[in-house]
Each structure stands twice: as structure tokens, then as C-alpha cells.
mmCIF file of C-alpha atoms in Angstrom:
data_model
loop_
_atom_site.group_PDB
_atom_site.id
_atom_site.type_symbol
_atom_site.label_atom_id
_atom_site.label_comp_id
_atom_site.label_asym_id
_atom_site.label_seq_id
_atom_site.Cartn_x
_atom_site.Cartn_y
_atom_site.Cartn_z
ATOM 1 C CA MET A 1 -19.998 -23.640 -9.888
ATOM 2 C CA ALA A 2 -17.292 -26.269 -9.378
ATOM 3 C CA GLY A 3 -14.676 -23.536 -9.174
ATOM 4 C CA ILE A 4 -16.640 -21.695 -6.499
ATOM 5 C CA VAL A 5 -17.124 -24.889 -4.478
ATOM 6 C CA ALA A 6 -13.391 -25.624 -4.657
ATOM 7 C CA LEU A 7 -12.577 -22.083 -3.593
ATOM 8 C CA ARG A 8 -14.943 -22.276 -0.623
ATOM 9 C CA ARG A 9 -13.246 -25.504 0.422
ATOM 10 C CA ARG A 10 -9.865 -23.724 0.357
ATOM 11 C CA ILE A 11 -11.272 -20.912 2.483
ATOM 12 C CA GLY A 12 -12.608 -23.399 5.012
ATOM 13 C CA ASP A 13 -9.297 -25.249 5.156
ATOM 14 C CA ALA A 14 -7.447 -21.968 5.758
ATOM 15 C CA ALA A 15 -9.854 -21.001 8.541
ATOM 16 C CA ARG A 16 -9.352 -24.340 10.316
ATOM 17 C CA LYS A 17 -5.565 -23.988 10.114
ATOM 18 C CA GLY A 18 -5.689 -20.516 11.644
ATOM 19 C CA PRO A 19 -3.922 -17.330 10.556
ATOM 20 C CA ALA A 20 -0.432 -17.389 9.120
ATOM 21 C CA SER A 21 2.219 -14.721 9.384
ATOM 22 C CA THR A 22 2.122 -12.342 6.455
ATOM 23 C CA GLY A 23 5.611 -11.123 7.249
ATOM 24 C CA ASP A 24 7.187 -14.520 6.458
ATOM 25 C CA ALA A 25 8.376 -14.573 2.864
ATOM 26 C CA GLY A 26 8.608 -18.363 2.893
ATOM 27 C CA SER A 27 4.984 -19.133 3.672
ATOM 28 C CA GLY A 28 1.785 -17.321 4.456
ATOM 29 C CA THR A 29 -1.881 -16.944 3.798
ATOM 30 C CA GLY A 30 -3.272 -14.352 1.446
ATOM 31 C CA PRO A 31 -6.776 -13.426 0.325
ATOM 32 C CA ALA A 32 -9.280 -16.280 0.400
ATOM 33 C CA GLY A 33 -6.844 -18.696 2.007
ATOM 34 C CA LEU A 34 -4.207 -18.371 -0.710
ATOM 35 C CA SER A 35 -1.084 -20.110 0.575
ATOM 36 C CA VAL A 36 2.286 -18.974 -0.730
ATOM 37 C CA ARG A 37 4.815 -21.762 -0.285
ATOM 38 C CA PRO A 38 8.585 -21.666 -0.890
ATOM 39 C CA GLY A 39 9.252 -21.479 -4.603
ATOM 40 C CA GLN A 40 5.775 -20.106 -5.359
ATOM 41 C CA GLU A 41 6.507 -16.572 -4.194
ATOM 42 C CA THR A 42 8.384 -15.788 -7.399
ATOM 43 C CA GLY A 43 7.113 -14.821 -10.813
ATOM 44 C CA ALA A 44 5.012 -17.251 -12.771
ATOM 45 C CA GLY A 45 4.761 -19.616 -9.784
ATOM 46 C CA LEU A 46 2.667 -17.172 -7.766
ATOM 47 C CA ALA A 47 0.640 -16.032 -10.763
ATOM 48 C CA THR A 48 -0.207 -19.656 -11.596
ATOM 49 C CA LEU A 49 -1.093 -20.406 -7.981
ATOM 50 C CA VAL A 50 -3.438 -17.424 -7.782
ATOM 51 C CA ARG A 51 -5.265 -18.395 -10.946
ATOM 52 C CA ASP A 52 -5.358 -22.126 -10.171
ATOM 53 C CA ALA A 53 -6.788 -21.336 -6.746
ATOM 54 C CA GLY A 54 -9.750 -19.714 -8.469
ATOM 55 C CA LEU A 55 -9.033 -16.153 -7.401
ATOM 56 C CA ALA A 56 -9.159 -14.686 -10.898
ATOM 57 C CA GLY A 57 -12.705 -13.605 -11.614
ATOM 58 C CA LEU A 58 -14.150 -15.301 -8.508
ATOM 59 C CA VAL A 59 -12.859 -13.517 -5.431
ATOM 60 C CA ARG A 60 -14.138 -10.004 -4.881
ATOM 61 C CA PRO A 61 -13.338 -7.818 -1.877
ATOM 62 C CA ALA A 62 -16.247 -7.397 0.509
ATOM 63 C CA SER A 63 -15.955 -3.636 0.080
ATOM 64 C CA ALA A 64 -16.567 -3.999 -3.666
ATOM 65 C CA GLN A 65 -19.648 -6.138 -2.999
ATOM 66 C CA HIS A 66 -20.890 -3.475 -0.600
ATOM 67 C CA ALA A 67 -20.489 -0.846 -3.323
ATOM 68 C CA ASP A 68 -22.665 -2.895 -5.680
ATOM 69 C CA GLU A 69 -25.374 -3.285 -3.054
ATOM 70 C CA THR A 70 -25.529 0.347 -1.983
ATOM 71 C CA GLY A 71 -24.741 1.978 -5.302
ATOM 72 C CA THR A 72 -23.304 5.070 -3.619
ATOM 73 C CA ALA A 73 -20.349 6.948 -5.072
ATOM 74 C CA GLY A 74 -18.553 7.065 -1.731
ATOM 75 C CA ASP A 75 -18.137 3.304 -1.696
ATOM 76 C CA ARG A 76 -16.029 3.599 -4.844
ATOM 77 C CA VAL A 77 -13.415 5.493 -2.825
ATOM 78 C CA LEU A 78 -11.180 3.826 -0.252
ATOM 79 C CA PRO A 79 -10.293 6.062 2.711
ATOM 80 C CA VAL A 80 -6.928 7.706 3.344
ATOM 81 C CA LEU A 81 -5.604 9.484 6.422
ATOM 82 C CA PRO A 82 -7.226 12.920 6.901
ATOM 83 C CA GLU A 83 -3.931 14.707 6.214
ATOM 84 C CA LEU A 84 -3.730 13.101 2.743
ATOM 85 C CA ARG A 85 -7.291 13.741 1.562
ATOM 86 C CA HIS A 86 -6.407 17.152 0.135
ATOM 87 C CA LEU A 87 -3.926 15.518 -2.261
ATOM 88 C CA LEU A 88 -6.415 13.209 -3.973
ATOM 89 C CA PRO A 89 -9.242 14.512 -6.193
ATOM 90 C CA ALA A 90 -11.820 12.121 -4.697
ATOM 91 C CA GLY A 91 -10.567 12.645 -1.152
ATOM 92 C CA GLY A 92 -9.345 9.055 -1.120
ATOM 93 C CA LEU A 93 -8.215 6.175 -3.329
ATOM 94 C CA ARG A 94 -10.767 5.829 -6.113
ATOM 95 C CA ARG A 95 -11.329 2.242 -7.183
ATOM 96 C CA GLY A 96 -9.940 1.554 -10.637
ATOM 97 C CA SER A 97 -7.347 4.318 -10.398
ATOM 98 C CA THR A 98 -3.553 4.295 -10.509
ATOM 99 C CA VAL A 99 -1.813 6.374 -7.828
ATOM 100 C CA ALA A 100 1.973 6.339 -8.192
ATOM 101 C CA VAL A 101 4.396 7.116 -5.373
ATOM 102 C CA THR A 102 7.809 8.358 -6.471
ATOM 103 C CA PRO A 103 10.527 6.194 -4.873
ATOM 104 C CA GLY A 104 12.362 7.798 -1.997
ATOM 105 C CA THR A 105 10.738 6.931 1.301
ATOM 106 C CA THR A 106 8.403 4.040 1.985
ATOM 107 C CA SER A 107 6.813 6.078 4.789
ATOM 108 C CA VAL A 108 4.660 7.945 2.266
ATOM 109 C CA LEU A 109 3.693 4.662 0.631
ATOM 110 C CA LEU A 110 2.674 3.061 3.924
ATOM 111 C CA ALA A 111 0.798 6.166 5.060
ATOM 112 C CA LEU A 112 -1.208 6.045 1.824
ATOM 113 C CA LEU A 113 -2.394 2.502 2.618
ATOM 114 C CA ALA A 114 -2.995 2.916 6.345
ATOM 115 C CA ALA A 115 -6.614 4.114 6.520
ATOM 116 C CA ALA A 116 -7.917 1.683 3.894
ATOM 117 C CA SER A 117 -6.149 -1.209 5.587
ATOM 118 C CA GLY A 118 -7.496 -0.183 8.967
ATOM 119 C CA SER A 119 -11.045 -0.061 7.590
ATOM 120 C CA GLY A 120 -10.906 -3.646 6.311
ATOM 121 C CA SER A 121 -9.303 -3.545 2.869
ATOM 122 C CA TRP A 122 -6.696 -6.074 1.744
ATOM 123 C CA CYS A 123 -3.340 -4.726 0.552
ATOM 124 C CA ALA A 124 -0.523 -6.473 -1.301
ATOM 125 C CA VAL A 125 3.046 -5.243 -1.770
ATOM 126 C CA VAL A 126 5.072 -6.729 -4.619
ATOM 127 C CA GLY A 127 8.823 -6.281 -5.017
ATOM 128 C CA LEU A 128 9.858 -4.511 -1.791
ATOM 129 C CA PRO A 129 11.987 -6.996 0.177
ATOM 130 C CA THR A 130 13.177 -4.272 2.575
ATOM 131 C CA LEU A 131 9.660 -3.369 3.685
ATOM 132 C CA GLY A 132 9.355 -4.203 7.372
ATOM 133 C CA PRO A 133 6.065 -5.353 8.906
ATOM 134 C CA ALA A 134 6.914 -3.419 12.082
ATOM 135 C CA ALA A 135 7.100 -0.132 10.170
ATOM 136 C CA ALA A 136 3.823 -0.949 8.426
ATOM 137 C CA ALA A 137 2.087 -1.699 11.718
ATOM 138 C CA GLU A 138 3.429 1.507 13.289
ATOM 139 C CA LEU A 139 1.678 3.542 10.594
ATOM 140 C CA GLY A 140 -1.613 1.705 11.156
ATOM 141 C CA ILE A 141 -1.596 -1.078 8.560
ATOM 142 C CA ALA A 142 -3.353 -4.285 9.615
ATOM 143 C CA LEU A 143 -0.762 -7.028 9.163
ATOM 144 C CA ASP A 144 -3.412 -9.750 8.937
ATOM 145 C CA ARG A 145 -4.664 -8.077 5.748
ATOM 146 C CA LEU A 146 -1.243 -7.384 4.235
ATOM 147 C CA ALA A 147 0.222 -9.789 1.662
ATOM 148 C CA LEU A 148 3.947 -9.467 0.886
ATOM 149 C CA VAL A 149 5.607 -10.790 -2.271
ATOM 150 C CA PRO A 150 9.191 -9.592 -1.737
ATOM 151 C CA HIS A 151 10.848 -11.371 -4.680
ATOM 152 C CA PRO A 152 8.426 -11.676 -7.631
ATOM 153 C CA GLY A 153 11.180 -12.215 -10.209
ATOM 154 C CA PRO A 154 11.057 -11.202 -13.877
ATOM 155 C CA GLU A 155 7.368 -12.147 -14.136
ATOM 156 C CA TRP A 156 6.355 -9.420 -11.695
ATOM 157 C CA PRO A 157 3.707 -7.965 -14.078
ATOM 158 C CA SER A 158 1.884 -11.320 -14.034
ATOM 159 C CA VAL A 159 2.022 -11.394 -10.234
ATOM 160 C CA VAL A 160 0.610 -7.862 -9.983
ATOM 161 C CA ALA A 161 -2.112 -8.602 -12.545
ATOM 162 C CA ALA A 162 -3.181 -11.729 -10.662
ATOM 163 C CA LEU A 163 -3.348 -9.891 -7.333
ATOM 164 C CA LEU A 164 -5.417 -7.086 -8.862
ATOM 165 C CA ASP A 165 -8.141 -9.689 -9.402
ATOM 166 C CA GLY A 166 -8.808 -10.134 -5.690
ATOM 167 C CA VAL A 167 -7.019 -7.486 -3.599
ATOM 168 C CA ASP A 168 -8.237 -3.943 -2.926
ATOM 169 C CA ILE A 169 -4.847 -2.182 -3.190
ATOM 170 C CA VAL A 170 -1.782 -3.594 -4.947
ATOM 171 C CA VAL A 171 1.615 -1.905 -4.602
ATOM 172 C CA ALA A 172 4.042 -2.676 -7.424
ATOM 173 C CA ALA A 173 7.758 -1.925 -7.076
ATOM 174 C CA PRO A 174 9.285 -2.980 -10.417
ATOM 175 C CA PRO A 175 12.977 -3.914 -10.572
ATOM 176 C CA GLY A 176 13.721 -1.356 -13.292
ATOM 177 C CA PRO A 177 12.148 0.975 -15.868
ATOM 178 C CA VAL A 178 8.653 -0.010 -16.987
ATOM 179 C CA VAL A 179 7.701 0.063 -20.659
ATOM 180 C CA ALA A 180 4.495 1.849 -21.601
ATOM 181 C CA GLY A 181 2.749 -1.341 -22.667
ATOM 182 C CA VAL A 182 3.172 -2.963 -19.263
ATOM 183 C CA SER A 183 2.037 0.092 -17.296
ATOM 184 C CA SER A 184 -1.038 0.593 -19.478
ATOM 185 C CA ARG A 185 -2.057 -3.080 -19.248
ATOM 186 C CA LEU A 186 -1.805 -3.114 -15.462
ATOM 187 C CA ALA A 187 -3.707 0.176 -15.184
ATOM 188 C CA ALA A 188 -6.437 -1.282 -17.397
ATOM 189 C CA ARG A 189 -6.572 -4.386 -15.195
ATOM 190 C CA ALA A 190 -7.084 -2.213 -12.112
ATOM 191 C CA ARG A 191 -9.917 -0.332 -13.844
ATOM 192 C CA GLN A 192 -11.624 -3.567 -14.879
ATOM 193 C CA ARG A 193 -11.382 -5.169 -11.436
ATOM 194 C CA GLY A 194 -12.087 -2.096 -9.336
ATOM 195 C CA SER A 195 -8.780 -2.358 -7.498
ATOM 196 C CA VAL A 196 -6.285 0.430 -6.832
ATOM 197 C CA LEU A 197 -2.832 0.105 -8.405
ATOM 198 C CA VAL A 198 -0.074 1.896 -6.489
ATOM 199 C CA PRO A 199 3.225 1.794 -8.401
ATOM 200 C CA TYR A 200 6.241 2.615 -6.263
ATOM 201 C CA ALA A 201 8.098 3.830 -9.337
ATOM 202 C CA ARG A 202 8.152 6.427 -12.056
ATOM 203 C CA TRP A 203 5.007 5.406 -13.904
ATOM 204 C CA GLY A 204 3.662 6.942 -17.089
ATOM 205 C CA GLY A 205 -0.067 7.542 -17.292
ATOM 206 C CA ALA A 206 -0.813 7.494 -13.550
ATOM 207 C CA ASP A 207 -3.961 9.322 -12.474
ATOM 208 C CA VAL A 208 -2.090 10.873 -9.534
ATOM 209 C CA VAL A 209 1.628 11.014 -8.700
ATOM 210 C CA LEU A 210 2.769 11.669 -5.128
ATOM 211 C CA ASP A 211 6.241 13.137 -4.579
ATOM 212 C CA SER A 212 7.996 13.808 -1.285
ATOM 213 C CA SER A 213 10.690 16.354 -0.498
ATOM 214 C CA GLY A 214 12.386 17.866 2.501
ATOM 215 C CA GLY A 215 12.867 15.137 5.039
ATOM 216 C CA SER A 216 14.341 17.385 7.761
ATOM 217 C CA TRP A 217 14.782 15.545 11.047
ATOM 218 C CA HIS A 218 14.144 17.342 14.346
ATOM 219 C CA GLY A 219 15.214 16.571 17.891
ATOM 220 C CA LEU A 220 19.017 16.572 17.996
ATOM 221 C CA GLY A 221 20.742 18.849 20.491
ATOM 222 C CA GLN A 222 24.403 19.881 20.423
ATOM 223 C CA GLY A 223 25.811 16.924 18.526
ATOM 224 C CA ARG A 224 23.861 14.272 20.399
ATOM 225 C CA GLY A 225 20.337 13.260 21.298
ATOM 226 C CA ARG A 226 17.421 11.581 19.596
ATOM 227 C CA LEU A 227 15.884 12.090 16.178
ATOM 228 C CA LEU A 228 12.268 12.545 17.198
ATOM 229 C CA ARG A 229 10.360 13.377 14.039
ATOM 230 C CA ARG A 230 10.793 14.248 10.379
ATOM 231 C CA GLU A 231 9.267 17.204 8.572
ATOM 232 C CA MET A 232 8.301 16.362 4.997
ATOM 233 C CA THR A 233 6.402 17.964 2.121
ATOM 234 C CA ILE A 234 4.176 15.707 0.016
ATOM 235 C CA SER A 235 2.977 17.058 -3.326
ATOM 236 C CA ALA A 236 0.475 15.676 -5.815
ATOM 237 C CA ARG A 237 0.053 16.131 -9.545
ATOM 238 C CA GLY A 238 -1.925 14.231 -12.102
ATOM 239 C CA ARG A 239 -4.534 14.215 -14.817
ATOM 240 C CA GLY A 240 -8.080 15.502 -15.064
ATOM 241 C CA ALA A 241 -9.378 16.518 -11.653
ATOM 242 C CA ALA A 242 -5.863 16.050 -10.256
ATOM 243 C CA ALA A 243 -4.206 18.404 -12.753
ATOM 244 C CA ARG A 244 -3.927 21.256 -10.241
ATOM 245 C CA PRO A 245 -0.776 20.718 -8.121
ATOM 246 C CA ARG A 246 -1.384 20.328 -4.407
ATOM 247 C CA GLY A 247 0.904 19.963 -1.421
ATOM 248 C CA ILE A 248 0.979 19.475 2.337
ATOM 249 C CA THR A 249 3.674 19.558 5.016
ATOM 250 C CA VAL A 250 3.522 16.829 7.643
ATOM 251 C CA TRP A 251 5.486 15.036 10.313
ATOM 252 C CA LEU A 252 6.289 11.580 8.936
ATOM 253 C CA PRO A 253 7.009 10.033 11.305
ATOM 254 C CA ASP A 254 5.954 12.157 14.236
ATOM 255 C CA ARG A 255 7.007 11.395 17.808
ATOM 256 C CA THR A 256 4.721 8.338 17.896
ATOM 257 C CA GLY A 257 5.837 6.974 14.515
ATOM 258 C CA ALA A 258 2.627 8.062 12.770
ATOM 259 C CA LEU A 259 1.710 10.874 10.354
ATOM 260 C CA ALA A 260 0.618 14.245 11.745
ATOM 261 C CA PRO A 261 0.124 17.774 10.377
ATOM 262 C CA VAL A 262 2.807 20.381 10.980
ATOM 263 C CA ASP A 263 1.875 23.463 12.961
ATOM 264 C CA PRO A 264 4.447 26.050 11.803
ATOM 265 C CA GLY A 265 3.932 28.117 14.961
ATOM 266 C CA ALA A 266 4.879 25.183 17.162
ATOM 267 C CA LEU A 267 8.190 24.373 15.478
ATOM 268 C CA GLY A 268 10.978 24.338 18.021
ATOM 269 C CA SER A 269 8.654 25.077 20.948
ATOM 270 C CA ALA A 270 7.433 21.570 21.809
ATOM 271 C CA PRO A 271 9.002 19.786 24.792
ATOM 272 C CA GLU A 272 11.556 17.094 24.099
ATOM 273 C CA HIS A 273 10.354 13.520 24.081
ATOM 274 C CA THR A 274 12.137 11.216 26.514
ATOM 275 C CA GLY A 275 10.721 7.839 25.481
ATOM 276 C CA PRO A 276 11.791 5.489 22.668
ATOM 277 C CA SER A 277 12.268 7.096 19.277
ATOM 278 C CA VAL A 278 12.345 5.993 15.670
ATOM 279 C CA LEU A 279 16.065 6.725 15.313
ATOM 280 C CA GLU A 280 18.790 7.562 17.823
ATOM 281 C CA ALA A 281 21.871 9.597 17.007
ATOM 282 C CA VAL A 282 25.196 8.362 18.314
ATOM 283 C CA SER A 283 27.803 10.976 19.164
#
């Protein structure tokens, strides 16, 4: 009881102080008023802070509480964008699962989080210092529910494990190869807590693995112009219900910076876009 009272006090203090920027690596506010100060964003410092704050075993996402109250199977699945539903056996991100994204483009990673974030889920990204909040927002991620830990240090597994205790979706980008013991322990933690682990790495034992290929940009004219959109194929493979390979072809980004299905019959026939673009070619 004392731990819960202390945690409620921290939540109240955070509410009175107002929201903090999640894009600032030096300071910020995470789930349940968790403040990440300089020096605590790395390794054991963050893991200790999370546990000392009472997050471990105490904080549960509201969506998980809702699942307990309703008891419906659908509440065990976090939503994804309509174009991605075909790739996942449950039509979304099943709580307790591990869905790996092969490194290559963070656009696929961000698109995977977008619908869940937009519907109220908390997301955390560990170990991706180059991830830009602007790109995340463009794909529909709610920045006020996005926690960034850009430099977790060598204790990154402890950071990820601590975040799995109180965050709906945790992205883990390890600094190098991951031994089987670490990957299995983190996957087990996600199953126990009802979170979704999303490794941005080659990850043994994942329930689903998403790969991307292609990446053909469209929009350039004769040596000059604007890169308007990128055509990409996303494929899925996995275990159990995900054993049958699946694939889709999408624009990522499309002309608006979002994800959209590709209509093969419309390729090359759409009018050129004259507004701002994601990238601009220089002749």
C-alpha cells in the first residue's frame, strides 16, 4: 500500500508540473510521471529509477485493465494500420508477443506503432538515437505517449525489462548481436506483463518477423525534381499461426508522409505533387 501511495504522489506531482517533452534526451516524463534526468537515461540508472519509482508490478496500462474488465479477446490485441493487418496473425499486435522488425528503415517500425499509439497506448523506444520525433509524428505517433531512451548503454536489457513492466509497446534496438538467453528472457517478460516487445534487430524466437525490400522512390523527372513517395514491400514470417509467409506493397511514405496501399494500375499516372515533400533531389 505504501508503494502505491508513493506512486500516486509522483503522478500528482507530474500532473502539477505539466507535460514534458519526450523528444528531449536530457529530461522528460514517462509513464506514471517517471522523470528521466541527465545521467539516468543510461543503463542501470534508468532501470533503477523505474523500479524505485514503483513502476515494476504496480503500473499497468489502462488498456490492460480494460481487457481484464471486459474479458474479450479483442482487447488482447493492439491495433495496427489497416494496411498492416494482413501481416499479423491476430490482425494486430497481440499482447505478450514479440514482433521483430529487421533493421533497414525505421519507417516500417514507426508505422507498426502508429495505430496503437493513436488509440491511447504508451510506446517506448530504446537504443535509437537517430529516431526523430518529427518523423514519428508524421506517421501518426502521439509524442505525448512516446518515451525515448536513446543511449541505454551496456545495461540495455535491464532498461527494456523495466519498461516492459509498465509500457504497452517497447522497441529494443540492441547495440550488437543478442545472445539467445537475453532474447528469451525479454520475450518471457513481455508475455508475463502483457506488453508487446518489438526488437529492431535480428531476433531469434520472435513470433513474427517483418522484413522490408524494394524502397523505390518515385517523383523525379529528367535529373531533377522532388522525391514524392517510396514504394516498398513488407513481408512477414513467423511461428504457429504466422508460419505462412505474407506480404504487401505500400507507399511508405506516400505524398503526405504516411503509409498507403499501392494501386498498381495508378503507377505513373497520378499528377505530380507541388507542395513540400519528404526529400528533394538536387541537380
